[in-house]
Amino acid sequence: MEKSKNQLISEKSIRLLQQNQYTFHVDSKLTKTEMKNWIERFFAVEVEGINSSRIAKKRKRSKLSLNYTSKKKMIARLRANYLIPLFVN
């Protein structure tokens, strides 16, 4: 999937791994249902729920104009007894 950019590794995401929650950076136009369906098909797991949030826009200065970038992250909560083996646990 091109819209799922990469896994997010931070102190908070590592703590969430202990609660069976996985954090992804995704395209800002991706919906929760698209992400849920992709995770369930690609990793063969059952997703209990997904939380999404937009990361604040940051201004980048260039010589010609100001560019605005926005990011979105999603936290997928899996059902009990399921895990994604690619993440460090």
Short mmCIF file of N, CA, C and O in Angstrom, two decimals:
data_model
loop_
_atom_site.label_atom_id
_atom_site.label_comp_id
_atom_site.label_asym_id
_atom_site.label_seq_id
_atom_site.Cartn_x
_atom_site.Cartn_y
_atom_site.Cartn_z
N MET A 1 0.84 -1.17 0.00
CA MET A 1 0.00 0.00 0.00
C MET A 1 0.89 1.24 0.00
O MET A 1 1.75 1.39 0.84
N GLU A 2 0.66 2.12 -0.95
CA GLU A 2 1.49 3.31 -1.06
C GLU A 2 1.13 4.37 -0.04
O GLU A 2 1.92 5.23 0.28
N LYS A 3 -0.09 4.33 0.49
CA LYS A 3 -0.52 5.37 1.42
C LYS A 3 0.03 5.16 2.83
O LYS A 3 0.12 6.09 3.59
N SER A 4 0.39 3.93 3.17
CA SER A 4 1.00 3.67 4.47
C SER A 4 2.49 3.89 4.32
O SER A 4 3.18 3.12 3.66
N LYS A 5 3.01 4.93 4.93
CA LYS A 5 4.40 5.30 4.70
C LYS A 5 5.37 4.44 5.49
O LYS A 5 6.23 3.81 4.93
N ASN A 6 5.22 4.40 6.81
CA ASN A 6 6.13 3.61 7.62
C ASN A 6 5.61 3.51 9.05
O ASN A 6 4.67 4.18 9.42
N GLN A 7 6.24 2.65 9.80
CA GLN A 7 5.87 2.53 11.21
C GLN A 7 6.51 3.67 11.97
O GLN A 7 7.55 4.19 11.59
N LEU A 8 5.86 4.08 13.02
CA LEU A 8 6.35 5.17 13.84
C LEU A 8 6.98 4.58 15.09
O LEU A 8 6.35 3.80 15.80
N ILE A 9 8.24 4.92 15.33
CA ILE A 9 8.91 4.43 16.53
C ILE A 9 9.28 5.62 17.39
O ILE A 9 10.08 6.45 17.00
N SER A 10 8.65 5.70 18.53
CA SER A 10 8.93 6.75 19.52
C SER A 10 8.74 6.12 20.90
O SER A 10 8.36 4.96 21.01
N GLU A 11 8.95 6.90 21.92
CA GLU A 11 8.76 6.37 23.27
C GLU A 11 7.31 5.96 23.50
O GLU A 11 7.02 4.92 24.07
N LYS A 12 6.40 6.79 23.03
CA LYS A 12 4.98 6.49 23.21
C LYS A 12 4.57 5.25 22.41
O LYS A 12 3.84 4.40 22.91
N SER A 13 5.05 5.13 21.17
CA SER A 13 4.65 3.98 20.36
C SER A 13 5.21 2.68 20.93
O SER A 13 4.58 1.63 20.82
N ILE A 14 6.38 2.73 21.55
CA ILE A 14 6.93 1.53 22.17
C ILE A 14 6.11 1.13 23.39
O ILE A 14 5.85 -0.05 23.62
N ARG A 15 5.64 2.12 24.17
CA ARG A 15 4.74 1.81 25.30
C ARG A 15 3.43 1.23 24.80
O ARG A 15 2.86 0.33 25.42
N LEU A 16 2.92 1.73 23.67
CA LEU A 16 1.66 1.23 23.13
C LEU A 16 1.78 -0.21 22.62
O LEU A 16 0.79 -0.93 22.58
N LEU A 17 2.99 -0.62 22.22
CA LEU A 17 3.19 -2.00 21.78
C LEU A 17 2.85 -2.98 22.89
O LEU A 17 2.36 -4.08 22.63
N GLN A 18 3.10 -2.61 24.13
CA GLN A 18 2.78 -3.48 25.26
C GLN A 18 1.29 -3.65 25.43
O GLN A 18 0.83 -4.62 26.02
N GLN A 19 0.50 -2.69 24.91
CA GLN A 19 -0.96 -2.77 24.98
C GLN A 19 -1.55 -3.28 23.67
O GLN A 19 -2.74 -3.14 23.42
N ASN A 20 -0.71 -3.86 22.81
CA ASN A 20 -1.13 -4.43 21.53
C ASN A 20 -1.68 -3.35 20.59
O ASN A 20 -2.66 -3.56 19.89
N GLN A 21 -1.02 -2.18 20.57
CA GLN A 21 -1.39 -1.09 19.69
C GLN A 21 -0.18 -0.72 18.83
O GLN A 21 0.93 -0.60 19.35
N TYR A 22 -0.39 -0.53 17.53
CA TYR A 22 0.69 -0.29 16.59
C TYR A 22 0.47 1.05 15.90
O TYR A 22 -0.64 1.37 15.48
N THR A 23 1.54 1.84 15.76
CA THR A 23 1.45 3.20 15.24
C THR A 23 2.07 3.28 13.85
O THR A 23 3.17 2.77 13.63
N PHE A 24 1.37 3.94 12.92
CA PHE A 24 1.82 4.10 11.54
C PHE A 24 1.74 5.57 11.14
O PHE A 24 0.79 6.26 11.50
N HIS A 25 2.70 6.04 10.34
CA HIS A 25 2.58 7.30 9.62
C HIS A 25 1.87 6.95 8.32
O HIS A 25 2.27 6.01 7.63
N VAL A 26 0.85 7.71 7.95
CA VAL A 26 0.09 7.41 6.74
C VAL A 26 -0.14 8.68 5.94
O VAL A 26 0.10 9.80 6.41
N ASP A 27 -0.65 8.50 4.73
CA ASP A 27 -1.03 9.62 3.88
C ASP A 27 -2.21 10.34 4.52
O ASP A 27 -3.08 9.72 5.12
N SER A 28 -2.26 11.65 4.39
CA SER A 28 -3.30 12.42 5.06
C SER A 28 -4.69 12.16 4.51
O SER A 28 -5.68 12.49 5.15
N LYS A 29 -4.81 11.55 3.34
CA LYS A 29 -6.11 11.28 2.75
C LYS A 29 -6.64 9.87 3.05
O LYS A 29 -7.73 9.52 2.65
N LEU A 30 -5.86 9.07 3.74
CA LEU A 30 -6.26 7.70 4.05
C LEU A 30 -7.32 7.69 5.15
O LEU A 30 -7.22 8.41 6.13
N THR A 31 -8.36 6.86 4.97
CA THR A 31 -9.43 6.77 5.97
C THR A 31 -9.16 5.61 6.92
O THR A 31 -8.35 4.73 6.65
N LYS A 32 -9.90 5.61 8.04
CA LYS A 32 -9.74 4.55 9.03
C LYS A 32 -10.14 3.18 8.47
O LYS A 32 -9.48 2.19 8.73
N THR A 33 -11.23 3.13 7.71
CA THR A 33 -11.69 1.85 7.18
C THR A 33 -10.71 1.28 6.15
O THR A 33 -10.49 0.07 6.11
N GLU A 34 -10.11 2.14 5.33
CA GLU A 34 -9.10 1.67 4.38
C GLU A 34 -7.90 1.10 5.12
O GLU A 34 -7.38 0.04 4.75
N MET A 35 -7.46 1.79 6.16
CA MET A 35 -6.31 1.32 6.94
C MET A 35 -6.63 0.01 7.65
O MET A 35 -5.82 -0.91 7.67
N LYS A 36 -7.83 -0.09 8.23
CA LYS A 36 -8.23 -1.31 8.93
C LYS A 36 -8.26 -2.50 7.96
O LYS A 36 -7.71 -3.57 8.26
N ASN A 37 -8.86 -2.32 6.80
CA ASN A 37 -8.93 -3.41 5.82
C ASN A 37 -7.54 -3.81 5.35
O ASN A 37 -7.25 -5.00 5.17
N TRP A 38 -6.66 -2.84 5.14
CA TRP A 38 -5.31 -3.16 4.69
C TRP A 38 -4.54 -3.94 5.74
O TRP A 38 -3.89 -4.93 5.43
N ILE A 39 -4.61 -3.51 7.00
CA ILE A 39 -3.90 -4.21 8.08
C ILE A 39 -4.42 -5.64 8.23
O ILE A 39 -3.64 -6.58 8.37
N GLU A 40 -5.74 -5.82 8.18
CA GLU A 40 -6.31 -7.15 8.34
C GLU A 40 -5.92 -8.07 7.20
O GLU A 40 -5.63 -9.25 7.41
N ARG A 41 -5.87 -7.57 5.97
CA ARG A 41 -5.50 -8.41 4.84
C ARG A 41 -3.99 -8.67 4.79
O ARG A 41 -3.56 -9.80 4.56
N PHE A 42 -3.18 -7.65 5.01
CA PHE A 42 -1.74 -7.78 4.85
C PHE A 42 -1.10 -8.59 5.96
O PHE A 42 -0.24 -9.43 5.71
N PHE A 43 -1.51 -8.37 7.21
CA PHE A 43 -0.89 -9.05 8.35
C PHE A 43 -1.69 -10.24 8.86
O PHE A 43 -1.24 -10.91 9.78
N ALA A 44 -2.89 -10.48 8.33
CA ALA A 44 -3.76 -11.58 8.76
C ALA A 44 -4.05 -11.51 10.25
O ALA A 44 -3.85 -12.46 10.99
N VAL A 45 -4.49 -10.35 10.70
CA VAL A 45 -4.86 -10.12 12.09
C VAL A 45 -6.25 -9.49 12.12
O VAL A 45 -6.79 -9.10 11.09
N GLU A 46 -6.83 -9.41 13.31
CA GLU A 46 -8.12 -8.75 13.48
C GLU A 46 -7.91 -7.44 14.23
O GLU A 46 -7.31 -7.42 15.30
N VAL A 47 -8.40 -6.35 13.65
CA VAL A 47 -8.25 -5.03 14.24
C VAL A 47 -9.50 -4.72 15.05
O VAL A 47 -10.62 -4.82 14.57
N GLU A 48 -9.29 -4.34 16.30
CA GLU A 48 -10.41 -3.98 17.18
C GLU A 48 -10.84 -2.54 16.94
O GLU A 48 -12.02 -2.23 16.98
N GLY A 49 -9.89 -1.65 16.70
CA GLY A 49 -10.22 -0.26 16.46
C GLY A 49 -9.02 0.52 15.98
O GLY A 49 -7.88 0.08 16.11
N ILE A 50 -9.30 1.69 15.40
CA ILE A 50 -8.23 2.55 14.91
C ILE A 50 -8.48 3.97 15.38
O ILE A 50 -9.60 4.47 15.27
N ASN A 51 -7.45 4.61 15.90
CA ASN A 51 -7.50 6.02 16.25
C ASN A 51 -6.59 6.76 15.28
O ASN A 51 -5.50 6.30 14.97
N SER A 52 -7.05 7.92 14.82
CA SER A 52 -6.22 8.70 13.91
C SER A 52 -6.09 10.12 14.43
O SER A 52 -6.96 10.63 15.13
N SER A 53 -4.98 10.73 14.08
CA SER A 53 -4.77 12.13 14.45
C SER A 53 -3.86 12.77 13.42
O SER A 53 -3.01 12.13 12.82
N ARG A 54 -4.09 14.06 13.23
CA ARG A 54 -3.24 14.82 12.33
C ARG A 54 -2.17 15.51 13.15
O ARG A 54 -2.44 16.09 14.19
N ILE A 55 -0.96 15.44 12.64
CA ILE A 55 0.15 16.12 13.28
C ILE A 55 0.15 17.55 12.77
O ILE A 55 -0.12 17.81 11.60
N ALA A 56 0.42 18.49 13.63
CA ALA A 56 0.33 19.91 13.29
C ALA A 56 1.16 20.26 12.06
O ALA A 56 2.26 19.72 11.85
N LYS A 57 0.62 21.17 11.28
CA LYS A 57 1.33 21.61 10.08
C LYS A 57 2.54 22.45 10.47
O LYS A 57 2.48 23.24 11.40
N LYS A 58 3.60 22.25 9.74
CA LYS A 58 4.81 23.02 9.98
C LYS A 58 5.13 23.82 8.73
O LYS A 58 5.01 23.32 7.62
N ARG A 59 5.55 25.03 8.93
CA ARG A 59 5.91 25.86 7.79
C ARG A 59 7.36 25.64 7.43
O ARG A 59 8.23 25.60 8.30
N LYS A 60 7.61 25.48 6.16
CA LYS A 60 8.97 25.37 5.67
C LYS A 60 9.25 26.56 4.77
O LYS A 60 8.47 26.86 3.87
N ARG A 61 10.33 27.24 5.01
CA ARG A 61 10.65 28.41 4.21
C ARG A 61 11.57 28.02 3.05
O ARG A 61 12.53 27.28 3.22
N SER A 62 11.25 28.52 1.93
CA SER A 62 12.12 28.37 0.77
C SER A 62 12.32 29.76 0.19
O SER A 62 11.69 30.73 0.61
N LYS A 63 13.15 29.89 -0.79
CA LYS A 63 13.42 31.20 -1.36
C LYS A 63 12.22 31.75 -2.12
O LYS A 63 12.03 32.96 -2.20
N LEU A 64 11.40 30.86 -2.66
CA LEU A 64 10.29 31.32 -3.49
C LEU A 64 8.98 31.49 -2.72
O LEU A 64 8.24 32.44 -2.96
N SER A 65 8.67 30.56 -1.84
CA SER A 65 7.38 30.63 -1.17
C SER A 65 7.43 29.84 0.13
O SER A 65 8.42 29.21 0.46
N LEU A 66 6.32 29.87 0.84
CA LEU A 66 6.18 29.08 2.06
C LEU A 66 5.43 27.80 1.73
O LEU A 66 4.37 27.83 1.11
N ASN A 67 5.96 26.68 2.13
CA ASN A 67 5.31 25.40 1.89
C ASN A 67 4.75 24.86 3.19
O ASN A 67 5.39 24.98 4.24
N TYR A 68 3.59 24.26 3.14
CA TYR A 68 2.96 23.69 4.32
C TYR A 68 2.92 22.17 4.16
O TYR A 68 2.53 21.66 3.10
N THR A 69 3.32 21.47 5.18
CA THR A 69 3.26 20.01 5.14
C THR A 69 2.37 19.53 6.27
O THR A 69 2.36 20.10 7.35
N SER A 70 1.60 18.49 6.01
CA SER A 70 0.79 17.91 7.06
C SER A 70 1.00 16.40 7.06
O SER A 70 1.21 15.80 6.01
N LYS A 71 0.92 15.82 8.23
CA LYS A 71 1.10 14.38 8.37
C LYS A 71 -0.07 13.84 9.18
O LYS A 71 -0.75 14.56 9.89
N LYS A 72 -0.25 12.55 9.07
CA LYS A 72 -1.32 11.89 9.81
C LYS A 72 -0.74 10.60 10.39
O LYS A 72 0.05 9.93 9.74
N LYS A 73 -1.13 10.29 11.61
CA LYS A 73 -0.70 9.02 12.18
C LYS A 73 -1.94 8.26 12.62
O LYS A 73 -2.96 8.84 13.00
N MET A 74 -1.84 6.95 12.54
CA MET A 74 -2.94 6.08 12.96
C MET A 74 -2.40 5.05 13.94
O MET A 74 -1.32 4.50 13.74
N ILE A 75 -3.20 4.80 14.97
CA ILE A 75 -2.86 3.79 15.97
C ILE A 75 -3.88 2.68 15.84
O ILE A 75 -5.08 2.90 16.03
N ALA A 76 -3.41 1.49 15.48
CA ALA A 76 -4.28 0.33 15.29
C ALA A 76 -4.23 -0.53 16.55
O ALA A 76 -3.16 -0.94 16.98
N ARG A 77 -5.39 -0.80 17.12
CA ARG A 77 -5.52 -1.65 18.31
C ARG A 77 -6.00 -3.02 17.84
O ARG A 77 -7.07 -3.14 17.27
N LEU A 78 -5.19 -4.05 18.10
CA LEU A 78 -5.52 -5.40 17.65
C LEU A 78 -6.28 -6.15 18.73
O LEU A 78 -6.17 -5.85 19.92
N ARG A 79 -7.03 -7.16 18.31
CA ARG A 79 -7.73 -8.02 19.26
C ARG A 79 -6.70 -8.86 20.04
O ARG A 79 -5.56 -9.00 19.63
N ALA A 80 -7.14 -9.41 21.15
CA ALA A 80 -6.25 -10.23 21.98
C ALA A 80 -5.72 -11.42 21.18
O ALA A 80 -6.39 -11.94 20.29
N ASN A 81 -4.52 -11.85 21.48
CA ASN A 81 -3.84 -12.99 20.87
C ASN A 81 -3.42 -12.76 19.42
O ASN A 81 -3.10 -13.70 18.72
N TYR A 82 -3.44 -11.52 18.95
CA TYR A 82 -2.93 -11.18 17.62
C TYR A 82 -1.77 -10.22 17.80
O TYR A 82 -1.75 -9.39 18.71
N LEU A 83 -0.77 -10.32 16.92
CA LEU A 83 0.34 -9.38 16.92
C LEU A 83 0.91 -9.26 15.53
O LEU A 83 0.74 -10.13 14.69
N ILE A 84 1.59 -8.17 15.30
CA ILE A 84 2.28 -7.94 14.03
C ILE A 84 3.76 -8.21 14.27
O ILE A 84 4.40 -7.50 15.04
N PRO A 85 4.33 -9.22 13.63
CA PRO A 85 5.70 -9.61 13.94
C PRO A 85 6.77 -8.64 13.49
O PRO A 85 7.91 -8.71 13.93
N LEU A 86 6.47 -7.68 12.60
CA LEU A 86 7.47 -6.75 12.12
C LEU A 86 7.88 -5.72 13.15
O LEU A 86 8.94 -5.14 13.08
N PHE A 87 7.02 -5.49 14.13
CA PHE A 87 7.30 -4.50 15.15
C PHE A 87 8.08 -5.14 16.28
O PHE A 87 7.86 -6.29 16.64
N VAL A 88 8.96 -4.38 16.87
CA VAL A 88 9.71 -4.85 18.04
C VAL A 88 8.76 -4.88 19.22
O VAL A 88 8.07 -3.90 19.50
N ASN A 89 8.71 -6.00 19.92
CA ASN A 89 7.76 -6.10 21.03
C ASN A 89 8.46 -6.39 22.33
O ASN A 89 9.44 -6.97 22.47
#
